[in-house]
Structure formats: structure tokens, C-alpha cells
Coordinates of C-alpha atoms in Angstrom, one line a residue:
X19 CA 3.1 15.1 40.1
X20 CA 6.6 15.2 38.7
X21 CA 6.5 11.7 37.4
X22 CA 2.7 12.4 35.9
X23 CA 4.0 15.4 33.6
X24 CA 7.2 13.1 32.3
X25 CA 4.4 10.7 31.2
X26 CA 2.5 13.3 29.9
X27 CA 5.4 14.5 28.2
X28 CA 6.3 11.5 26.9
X29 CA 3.1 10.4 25.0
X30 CA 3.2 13.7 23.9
X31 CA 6.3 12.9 22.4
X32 CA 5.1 9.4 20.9
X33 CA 1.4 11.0 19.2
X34 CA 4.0 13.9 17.8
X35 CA 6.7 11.5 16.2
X36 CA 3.4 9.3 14.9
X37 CA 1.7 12.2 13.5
X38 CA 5.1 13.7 11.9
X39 CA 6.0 9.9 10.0
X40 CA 2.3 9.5 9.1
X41 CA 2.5 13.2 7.5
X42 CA 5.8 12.4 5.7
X43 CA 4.5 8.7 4.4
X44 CA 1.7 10.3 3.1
X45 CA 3.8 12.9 1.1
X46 CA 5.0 9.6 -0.3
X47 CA 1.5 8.2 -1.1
X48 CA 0.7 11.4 -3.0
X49 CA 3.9 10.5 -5.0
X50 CA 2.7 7.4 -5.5
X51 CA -0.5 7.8 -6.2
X52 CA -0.3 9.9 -8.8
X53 CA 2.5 7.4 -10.6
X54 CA -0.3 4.5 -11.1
X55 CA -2.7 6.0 -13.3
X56 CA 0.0 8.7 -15.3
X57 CA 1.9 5.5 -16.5
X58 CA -1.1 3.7 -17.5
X59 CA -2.1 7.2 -19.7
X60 CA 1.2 8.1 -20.9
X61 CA 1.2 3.7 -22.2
X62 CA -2.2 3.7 -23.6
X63 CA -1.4 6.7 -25.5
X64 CA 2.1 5.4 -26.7
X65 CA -0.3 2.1 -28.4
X66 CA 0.7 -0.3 -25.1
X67 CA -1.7 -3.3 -24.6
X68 CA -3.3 -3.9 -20.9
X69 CA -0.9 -7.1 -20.6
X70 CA 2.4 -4.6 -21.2
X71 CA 0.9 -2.0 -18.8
X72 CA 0.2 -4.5 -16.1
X73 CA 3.8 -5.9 -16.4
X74 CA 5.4 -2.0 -15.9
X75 CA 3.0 -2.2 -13.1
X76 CA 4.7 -5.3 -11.2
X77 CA 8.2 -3.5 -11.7
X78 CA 7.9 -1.7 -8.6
X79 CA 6.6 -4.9 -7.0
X80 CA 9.6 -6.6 -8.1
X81 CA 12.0 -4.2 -6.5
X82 CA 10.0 -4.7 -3.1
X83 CA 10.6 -8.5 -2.9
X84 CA 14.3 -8.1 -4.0
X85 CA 15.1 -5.4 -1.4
X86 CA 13.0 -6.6 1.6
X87 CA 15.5 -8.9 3.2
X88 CA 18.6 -6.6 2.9
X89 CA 16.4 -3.9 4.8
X90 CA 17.3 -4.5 8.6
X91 CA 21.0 -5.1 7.4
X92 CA 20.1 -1.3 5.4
X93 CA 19.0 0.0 8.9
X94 CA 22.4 -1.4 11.0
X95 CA 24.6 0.3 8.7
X96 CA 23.1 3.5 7.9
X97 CA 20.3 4.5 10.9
X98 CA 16.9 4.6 10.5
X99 CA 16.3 7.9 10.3
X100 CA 19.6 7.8 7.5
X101 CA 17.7 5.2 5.4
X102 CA 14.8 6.7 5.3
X103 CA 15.8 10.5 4.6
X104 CA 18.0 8.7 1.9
X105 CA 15.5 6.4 0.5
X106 CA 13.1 9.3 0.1
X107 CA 15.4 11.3 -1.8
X108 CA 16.0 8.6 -4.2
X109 CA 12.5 7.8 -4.9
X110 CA 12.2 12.0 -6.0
X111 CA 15.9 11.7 -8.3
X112 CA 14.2 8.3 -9.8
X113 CA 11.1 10.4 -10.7
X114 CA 13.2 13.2 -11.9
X115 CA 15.1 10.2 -14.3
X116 CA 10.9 8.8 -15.5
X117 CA 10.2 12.4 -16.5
X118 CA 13.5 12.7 -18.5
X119 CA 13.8 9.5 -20.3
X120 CA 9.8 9.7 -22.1
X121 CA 10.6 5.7 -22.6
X122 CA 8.3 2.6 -21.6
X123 CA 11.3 0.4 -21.6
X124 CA 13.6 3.0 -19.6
X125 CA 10.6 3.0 -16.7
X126 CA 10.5 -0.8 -16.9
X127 CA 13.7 -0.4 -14.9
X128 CA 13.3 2.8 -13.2
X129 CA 9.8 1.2 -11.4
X130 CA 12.1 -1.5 -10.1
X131 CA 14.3 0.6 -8.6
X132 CA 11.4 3.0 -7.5
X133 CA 10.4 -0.8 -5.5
X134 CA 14.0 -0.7 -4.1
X135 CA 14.2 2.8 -2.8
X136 CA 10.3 3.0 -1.6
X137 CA 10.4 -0.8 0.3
X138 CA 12.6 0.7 3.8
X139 CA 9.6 3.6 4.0
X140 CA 6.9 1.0 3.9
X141 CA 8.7 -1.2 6.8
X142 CA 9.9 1.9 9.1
X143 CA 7.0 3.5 8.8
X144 CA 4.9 0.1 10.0
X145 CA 7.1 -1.0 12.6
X146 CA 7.3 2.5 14.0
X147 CA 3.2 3.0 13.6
X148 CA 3.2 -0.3 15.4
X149 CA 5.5 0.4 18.2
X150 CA 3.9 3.8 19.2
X151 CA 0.2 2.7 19.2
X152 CA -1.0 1.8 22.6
X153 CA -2.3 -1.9 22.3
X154 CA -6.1 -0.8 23.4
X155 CA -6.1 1.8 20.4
X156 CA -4.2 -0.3 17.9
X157 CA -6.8 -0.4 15.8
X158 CA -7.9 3.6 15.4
X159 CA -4.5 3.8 15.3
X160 CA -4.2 2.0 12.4
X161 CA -7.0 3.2 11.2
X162 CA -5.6 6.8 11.0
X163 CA -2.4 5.8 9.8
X164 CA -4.2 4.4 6.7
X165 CA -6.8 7.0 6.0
X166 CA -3.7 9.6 6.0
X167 CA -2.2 7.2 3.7
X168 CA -4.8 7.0 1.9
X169 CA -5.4 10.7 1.7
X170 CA -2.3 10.9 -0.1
X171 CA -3.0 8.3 -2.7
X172 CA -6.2 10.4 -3.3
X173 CA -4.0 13.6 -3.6
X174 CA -2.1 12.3 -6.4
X175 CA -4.7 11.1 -9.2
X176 CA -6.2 15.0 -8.0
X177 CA -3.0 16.4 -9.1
X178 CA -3.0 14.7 -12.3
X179 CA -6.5 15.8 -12.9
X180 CA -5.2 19.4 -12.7
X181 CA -2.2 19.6 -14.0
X182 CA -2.8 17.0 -16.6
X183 CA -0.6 13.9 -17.8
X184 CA 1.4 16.2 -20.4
X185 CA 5.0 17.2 -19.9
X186 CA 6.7 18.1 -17.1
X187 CA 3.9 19.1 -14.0
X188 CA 3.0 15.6 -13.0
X189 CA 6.3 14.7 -12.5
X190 CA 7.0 17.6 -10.5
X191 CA 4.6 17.1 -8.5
X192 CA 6.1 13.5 -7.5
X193 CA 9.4 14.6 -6.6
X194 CA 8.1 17.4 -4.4
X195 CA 6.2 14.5 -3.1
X196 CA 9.1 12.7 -2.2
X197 CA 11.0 15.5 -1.5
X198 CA 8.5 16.6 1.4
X199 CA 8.8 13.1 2.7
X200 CA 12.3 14.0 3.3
X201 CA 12.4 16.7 4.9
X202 CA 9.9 15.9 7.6
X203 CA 11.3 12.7 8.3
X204 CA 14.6 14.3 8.9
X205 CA 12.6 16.1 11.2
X206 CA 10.1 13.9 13.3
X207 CA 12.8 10.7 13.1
X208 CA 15.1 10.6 15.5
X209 CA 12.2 10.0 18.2
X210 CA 11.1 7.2 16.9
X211 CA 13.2 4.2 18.6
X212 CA 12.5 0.3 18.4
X213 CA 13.3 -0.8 14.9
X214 CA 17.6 -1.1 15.6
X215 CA 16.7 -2.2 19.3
X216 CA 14.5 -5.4 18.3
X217 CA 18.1 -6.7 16.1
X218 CA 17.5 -9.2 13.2
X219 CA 14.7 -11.8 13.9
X220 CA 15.5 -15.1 13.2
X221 CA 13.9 -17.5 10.6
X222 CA 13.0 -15.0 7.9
X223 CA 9.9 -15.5 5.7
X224 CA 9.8 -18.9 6.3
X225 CA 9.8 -19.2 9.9
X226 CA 7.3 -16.2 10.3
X227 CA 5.0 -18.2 7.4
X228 CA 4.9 -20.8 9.8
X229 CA 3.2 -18.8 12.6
X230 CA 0.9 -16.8 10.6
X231 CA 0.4 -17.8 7.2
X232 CA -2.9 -16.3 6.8
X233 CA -1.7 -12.6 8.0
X234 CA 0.8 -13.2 5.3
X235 CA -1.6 -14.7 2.3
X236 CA -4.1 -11.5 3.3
X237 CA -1.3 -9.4 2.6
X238 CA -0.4 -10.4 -0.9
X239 CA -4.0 -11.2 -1.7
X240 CA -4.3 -7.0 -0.8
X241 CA -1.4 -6.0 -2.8
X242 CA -2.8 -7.8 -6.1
X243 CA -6.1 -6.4 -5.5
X244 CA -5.0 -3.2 -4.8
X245 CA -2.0 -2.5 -7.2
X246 CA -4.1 -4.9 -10.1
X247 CA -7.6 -2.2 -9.1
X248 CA -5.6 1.0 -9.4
X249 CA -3.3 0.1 -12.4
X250 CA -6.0 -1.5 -14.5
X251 CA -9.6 0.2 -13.4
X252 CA -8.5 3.1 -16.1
X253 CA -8.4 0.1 -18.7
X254 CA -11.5 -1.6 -17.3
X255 CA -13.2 1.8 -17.8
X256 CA -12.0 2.5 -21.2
X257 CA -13.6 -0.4 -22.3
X258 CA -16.8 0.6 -21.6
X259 CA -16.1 4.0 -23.0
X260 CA -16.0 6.3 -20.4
X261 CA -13.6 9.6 -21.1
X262 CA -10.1 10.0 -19.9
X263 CA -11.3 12.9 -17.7
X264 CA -13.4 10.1 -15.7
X265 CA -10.8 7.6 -15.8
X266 CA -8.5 9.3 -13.2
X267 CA -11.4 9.7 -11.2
X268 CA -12.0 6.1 -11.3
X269 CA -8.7 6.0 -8.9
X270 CA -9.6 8.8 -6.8
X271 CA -12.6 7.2 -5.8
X272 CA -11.0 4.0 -4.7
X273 CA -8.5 6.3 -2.3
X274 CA -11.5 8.8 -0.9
X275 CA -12.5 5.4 0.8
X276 CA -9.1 4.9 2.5
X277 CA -9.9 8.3 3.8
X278 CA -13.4 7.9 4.8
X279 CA -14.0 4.0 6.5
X280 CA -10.3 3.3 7.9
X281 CA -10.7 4.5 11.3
X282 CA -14.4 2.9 11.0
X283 CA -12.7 -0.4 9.8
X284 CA -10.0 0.5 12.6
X285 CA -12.6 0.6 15.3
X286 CA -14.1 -2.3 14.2
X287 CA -11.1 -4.6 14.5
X288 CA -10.7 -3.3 18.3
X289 CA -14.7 -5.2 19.1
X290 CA -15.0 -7.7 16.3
X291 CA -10.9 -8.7 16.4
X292 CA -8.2 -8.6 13.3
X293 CA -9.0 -12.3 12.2
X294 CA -12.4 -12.0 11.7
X295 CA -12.5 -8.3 9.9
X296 CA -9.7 -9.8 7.4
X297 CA -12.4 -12.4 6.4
X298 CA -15.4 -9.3 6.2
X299 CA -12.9 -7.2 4.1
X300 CA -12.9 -9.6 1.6
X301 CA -16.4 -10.8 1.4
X302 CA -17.2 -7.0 0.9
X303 CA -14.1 -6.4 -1.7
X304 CA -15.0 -9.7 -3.8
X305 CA -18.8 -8.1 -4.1
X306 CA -17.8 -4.7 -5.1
X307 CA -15.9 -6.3 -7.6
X308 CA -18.8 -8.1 -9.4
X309 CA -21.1 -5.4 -9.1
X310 CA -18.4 -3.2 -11.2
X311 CA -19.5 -4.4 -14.9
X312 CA -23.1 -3.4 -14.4
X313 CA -22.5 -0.6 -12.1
X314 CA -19.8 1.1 -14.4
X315 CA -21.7 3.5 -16.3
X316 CA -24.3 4.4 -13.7
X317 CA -23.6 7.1 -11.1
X318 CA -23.6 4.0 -8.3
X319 CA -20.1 3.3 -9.4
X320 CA -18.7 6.0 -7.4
X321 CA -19.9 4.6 -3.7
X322 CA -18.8 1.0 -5.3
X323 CA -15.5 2.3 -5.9
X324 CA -15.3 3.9 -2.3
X325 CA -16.3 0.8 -0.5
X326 CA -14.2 -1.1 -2.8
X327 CA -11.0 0.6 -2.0
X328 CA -11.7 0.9 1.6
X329 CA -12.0 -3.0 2.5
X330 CA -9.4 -4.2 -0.5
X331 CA -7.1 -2.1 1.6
X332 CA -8.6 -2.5 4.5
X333 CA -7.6 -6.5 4.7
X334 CA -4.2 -5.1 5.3
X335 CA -5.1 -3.0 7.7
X336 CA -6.3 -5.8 9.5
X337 CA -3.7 -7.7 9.2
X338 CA -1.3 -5.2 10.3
X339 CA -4.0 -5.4 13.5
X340 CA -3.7 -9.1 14.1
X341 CA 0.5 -8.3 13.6
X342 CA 0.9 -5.8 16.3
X343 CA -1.3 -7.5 18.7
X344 CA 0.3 -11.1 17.8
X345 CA 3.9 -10.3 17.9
X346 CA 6.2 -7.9 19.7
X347 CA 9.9 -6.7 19.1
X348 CA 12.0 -9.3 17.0
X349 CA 9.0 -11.0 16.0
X350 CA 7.0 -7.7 14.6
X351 CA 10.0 -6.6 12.5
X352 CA 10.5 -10.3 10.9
X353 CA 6.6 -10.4 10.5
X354 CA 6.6 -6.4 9.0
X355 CA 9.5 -7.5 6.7
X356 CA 7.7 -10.2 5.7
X357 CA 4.6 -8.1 5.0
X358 CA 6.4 -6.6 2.3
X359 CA 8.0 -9.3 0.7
X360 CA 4.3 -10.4 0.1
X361 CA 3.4 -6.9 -0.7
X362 CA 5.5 -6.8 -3.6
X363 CA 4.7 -10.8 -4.6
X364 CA 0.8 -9.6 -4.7
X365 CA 1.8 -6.9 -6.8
X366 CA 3.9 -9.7 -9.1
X367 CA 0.9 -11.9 -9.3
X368 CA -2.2 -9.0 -9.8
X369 CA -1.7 -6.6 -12.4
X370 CA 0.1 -8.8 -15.2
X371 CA -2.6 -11.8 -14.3
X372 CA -5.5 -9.1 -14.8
X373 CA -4.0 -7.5 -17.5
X374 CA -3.7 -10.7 -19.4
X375 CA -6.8 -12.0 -18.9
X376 CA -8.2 -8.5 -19.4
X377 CA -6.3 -8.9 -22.8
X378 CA -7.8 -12.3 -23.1
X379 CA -11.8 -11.8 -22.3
X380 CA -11.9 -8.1 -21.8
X381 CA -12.5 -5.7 -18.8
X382 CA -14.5 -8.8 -17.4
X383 CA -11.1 -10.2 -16.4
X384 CA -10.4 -7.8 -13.7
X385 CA -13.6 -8.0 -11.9
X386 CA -12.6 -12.0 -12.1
X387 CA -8.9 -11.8 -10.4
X388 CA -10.1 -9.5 -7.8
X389 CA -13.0 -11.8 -6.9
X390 CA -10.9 -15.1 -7.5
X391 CA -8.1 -13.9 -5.1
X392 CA -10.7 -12.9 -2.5
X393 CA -12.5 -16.1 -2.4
X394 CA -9.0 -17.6 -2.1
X395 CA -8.7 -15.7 1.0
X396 CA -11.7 -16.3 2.8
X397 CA -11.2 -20.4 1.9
X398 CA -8.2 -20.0 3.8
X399 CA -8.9 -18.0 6.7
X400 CA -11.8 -20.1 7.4
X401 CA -9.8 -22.9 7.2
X402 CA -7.5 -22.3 9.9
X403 CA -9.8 -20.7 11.9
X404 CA -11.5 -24.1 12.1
X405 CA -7.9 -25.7 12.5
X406 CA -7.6 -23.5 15.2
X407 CA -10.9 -24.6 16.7
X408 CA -10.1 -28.2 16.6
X409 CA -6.8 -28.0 18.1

């Protein structure tokens, strides 16, 4: 009976260290959330064109692929639970320095080092997700993780519809954001354990490339998508003349379906498996995508835009799936590093390719990217899938 309640007490311990770093990430996702579409307001109403907006965009991006690789050397020398207390509390003085300096060319290099200081949240919080959820429930799991996640990035275009994209407010909002983050990570993290057990895994990106290149090409083909949709579907609606007050909304639709099918996409990747559900996700992102330039002044948009931004995230979901049931200690940090190395490379390639060809044909030309990097995607997955097959 003893050793029953020390189990019990123990996965009480786990669900109450996942459900504190899932609350604090999603303080963070509010944060973040509301930064996509308050940049691309405050640019379009300083004369920016769609191409400049989608280069600030891939700042952040930037900073994600330069810091990745120096962030298990981060977590040796300072603690996890150090880095990521710390990091958050950059992330809400980097904010305080955006709302200061009113400057597009000043937040050119303050969304890089937003990248930087945001890149060792995204990789503890993963590996530690990972780590705690019990193999049979990876999935749900995941699922919730996401749709919390996702709750947050729908929290932060609400804020900016009430408080507005004027002055000071929005930017107080993010740094409480961040500032929340902090605080309960200072006090949920010291239970989580894993991350400076596993060590550095050897062979980097390249090495984990060569064991799962399609986990790794779903992940940046996610990122574009993603970081292209919510940084450019404001343009893309302004094109066809819909009213700022609708063009926040735009984003918070593409978050309320992180809330509402992640743990339905979750549950679906424990029957149907990761590999398979990475290949659905995209099928179903690509088609939203198309329908967008009839569907955008209709009232169907707003069930599109749900579905849309549940499976265009939900491809990394899955492959977060296929990761943890794939790999396990050295393996899961190299592959969760690598995630974000391709994170920020999808953000490189989406939102400055959309914006120029959005520049180029019109709001056509994000519809196109997102499709085009889907059908990219599936090609691939198919491919060695049938590889696999054969072999």
C-alpha cells in the first residue's frame, strides 16, 4: 500500500509540474500572440509594404536558428529552471524596449533578440511535455499542451481588440505576459528533471536529419505556414477590404482552433499514428488555404480559419507525436533542438516569401505559399513512407 501511494504521489507530482509549465508557456503565447498582428497594424499604419512587414516577421525566426544550438550548453551553465526564469524575463524587458523605441527599424533588431530569448522556452517546455507524458497518452497529452498553447495565442489578438493597438496598453499586456511566465516557472520548475540528465546528443542537425527528415521538413513547413498565416492574413484581408476591427479577428480565429481540435487531433494520432496524421494535417491545411479567396467575405471564413489554424499547427503537433514515441533521452533533446532550428528556418522562408509574392500578385500569394509548402510536404512524406515500404 505504501509503495501504491508513492506512485500515486508521484504522478501526482508529474500531471502538477506539466500543468504548471503548460500554464506558464501559455502566458508566453498570449505575449506572443498579441505581438503578430500589433506589429503588422502599427507597420501598415506607418506606410510599410507586405514584403517589409513579412521581413520584421522572420526577425524573431532569425534569432531561433542562431540561438538553438548554444541552448543545451545555456542549460549546463545556468539550470534549467535559471534559463528559463531568465529567458522569460528578458522576453518582457525586450517588449518594454518595442514599446519605447516607436521604430520599425529599432524592432527589426529587438524581434531578433525576442527569437534569442523566447528559443530555450520552446525547447524546455517540449522536452519536459515530452518526458512527463506517459507513452499510451502521448498524444492527448500533446494535444492539451497545444490547445493551452493555443489558448494563449487566442488571448493575445483578444487583448489587442480591447485595449486597442494605440500607446502603451498592448505592450503592457506583453510584458505581464512574460512576466507571469516567470513567475510560475520559478514555481512549478524545479520538478521537472530529464533535460540536464540526457547530456548533449551527438550529431547535431545533421545527424538527427538523417533519422527523421520528414519530422524535421513537417516542422518548418508548420512554422512558414503558421508564422506566414498569422503575420500576413491581416494583409490578405485588407485587400479585400474588410475593417481593421475584423482583421484581428482574422487571427483569433486561426488560434480558437488550437483550442478546440488539438486534443481531437491528439487522440487521433494515438489510433491512426503520428506519420499518417502529419500527411492528413496538410491535405486539410493546403484546402483551407484555397477556399480563403472566395470564402473571405462570407461568414464561412470563420470555421475555415478555425480548421485552418488547427491542422497548420497541428502538423507539428504530430510531429512532436512521432518525436516522443521515436526517440528517448539524448536522442529527444537533439531531435527537440532540431525542431526549433527548423522552426525558426520555416519562419525565415514563410512570411518574407508570402509577403513578396503577396506584393507581387496580391493577397492570392498567400493562399499560394501556404498550399505550395503543403503539397511539398505530403510529396515527401509519401515518399518515404513508400521507401520505408520497400526496404
Amino acid at each position: 500500500m505504501v509503495a501504491t501511494d508513492s506512485r500515486d504521489g508521484e504522478a501526482a507530482t508529474q500531471w502538477a509540474a506539466l500543468a504548471g509549465v503548460t500554464a506558464a508557456l501559455a502566458m508566453f503565447g498570449a505575449a506572443q500572440g498579441l505581438s503578430y498582428p500589433l506589429f503588422t497594424l502599427l507597420m501598415q499604419r506607418q506606410g510599410m509594404s507586405p514584403a517589409l512587414i513579412g521581413l520584421s516577421a522572420a526577425m524573431m525566426p532569425v534569432g531561433l536558428i542562431l540561438s538553438a544550438s548554444f541552448v543545451p550548453a545555456a542549460v549546463r551553465r545556468f539550470g534549467a529552471r535559471n534559463l528559463a526564469v531568465g529567458c522569460s524575463l528578458a522576453g518582457a524587458v525586450c517588449f518594454l524596449a518595442i514599446g519605447y523605441l516607436q521604430d520599425w527599424v529599432a524592432w527589426f533588431i529587438l524581434r531578433f533578440l525576442v527569437g534569442v530569448v523566447i528559443n530555450p522556452l520552446y525547447v524546455l517546455g517540449e522536452v519536459w511535455a515530452l518526458s512527463l507524458a506517459p507513452p499510451s497518452r502521448r498524444g492527448r497529452v500533446m494535444g492539451v499542451f497545444n490547445a493551452l498553447m493555443g489558448a494563449g495565442y487566442a488571448a493575445g489578438p483578444l487583448i489587442l481588440i480591447t485595449v486597442g493597438a494605440s500607446g502603451w496598453p498592448p505592450f503592457i499586456a506583453a510584458i505581464a505576459g512574460f512576466a507571469l511566465c516567470a513567475l510560475i516557472l520559478r514555481a512549478v520548475s524545479s520538478r521537472l528533471t530529464g533535460f540536464e540528465e540526457d547530456g548533449q546528443a551527438s550529431g547535431g542537425l545533421v545527424g538527427f536529419a538523417r533519422l527523421a527528415p520528414a519530422l524535421l521538413l513537417a516542422v518548418l513547413v508548420s512554422a512558414a505556414v503558421q508564422q506566414s498565416t498569422y503575420a500576413l492574413i491581416p494583409v490578405f484581408g485588407a485587400g479585400y477590404e474588410l475593417p481593421e476591427a475584423k482583421l484581428a479577428a482574422l487571427v483569433t480565429a486561426l488560434s480558437a482552433g488550437n483550442i478546440l481540435l488539438q486534443i481531437p487531433l491528439g487522440l487521433m494520432a494515438e489510433r491512426f499514428g503520428g506519420r499518417a496524421m502529419i500527411v492528413f494535417c496538410a491535405l486539410a491545411t493546403a484546402a483551407c488555404a484555397l477556399s480563403l479567396p472566395v470564402l473571405i467575405t462570407t461568414p464561412l471564413v470563420w470555421p475555415v480559419l478555425v480548421v485552418m489554424g488547427a491542422v497548420g499547427y497541428g502538423v507539428h503537433t504530430m510531429a512532436l507525436v512521432e518525436l516522443g514515441s521515436r526517440f528517448k533521452g539524448t536522442a529527444l533533446v537533439a531531435g527537440n533542438a532540431a525542431f526549433a532550428l527548423m522552426w525558426g528556418a520555416g519562419g525565415i522562408v514563410g512570411p518574407p516569401g508570402a509577403g513578396a509574392l503577396m506584393q507581387a500578385i496580391g493577397p492570392l500569394g498567400l493562399p499560394a505559399v501556404i498550399a505550395g509548402l503543403d503539397a511539398v510536404l505530403i510529396a515527401f512524406a509519401l515518399y518515404r513512407s513508400a521507401r520505408r515500404r520497400s526496404s
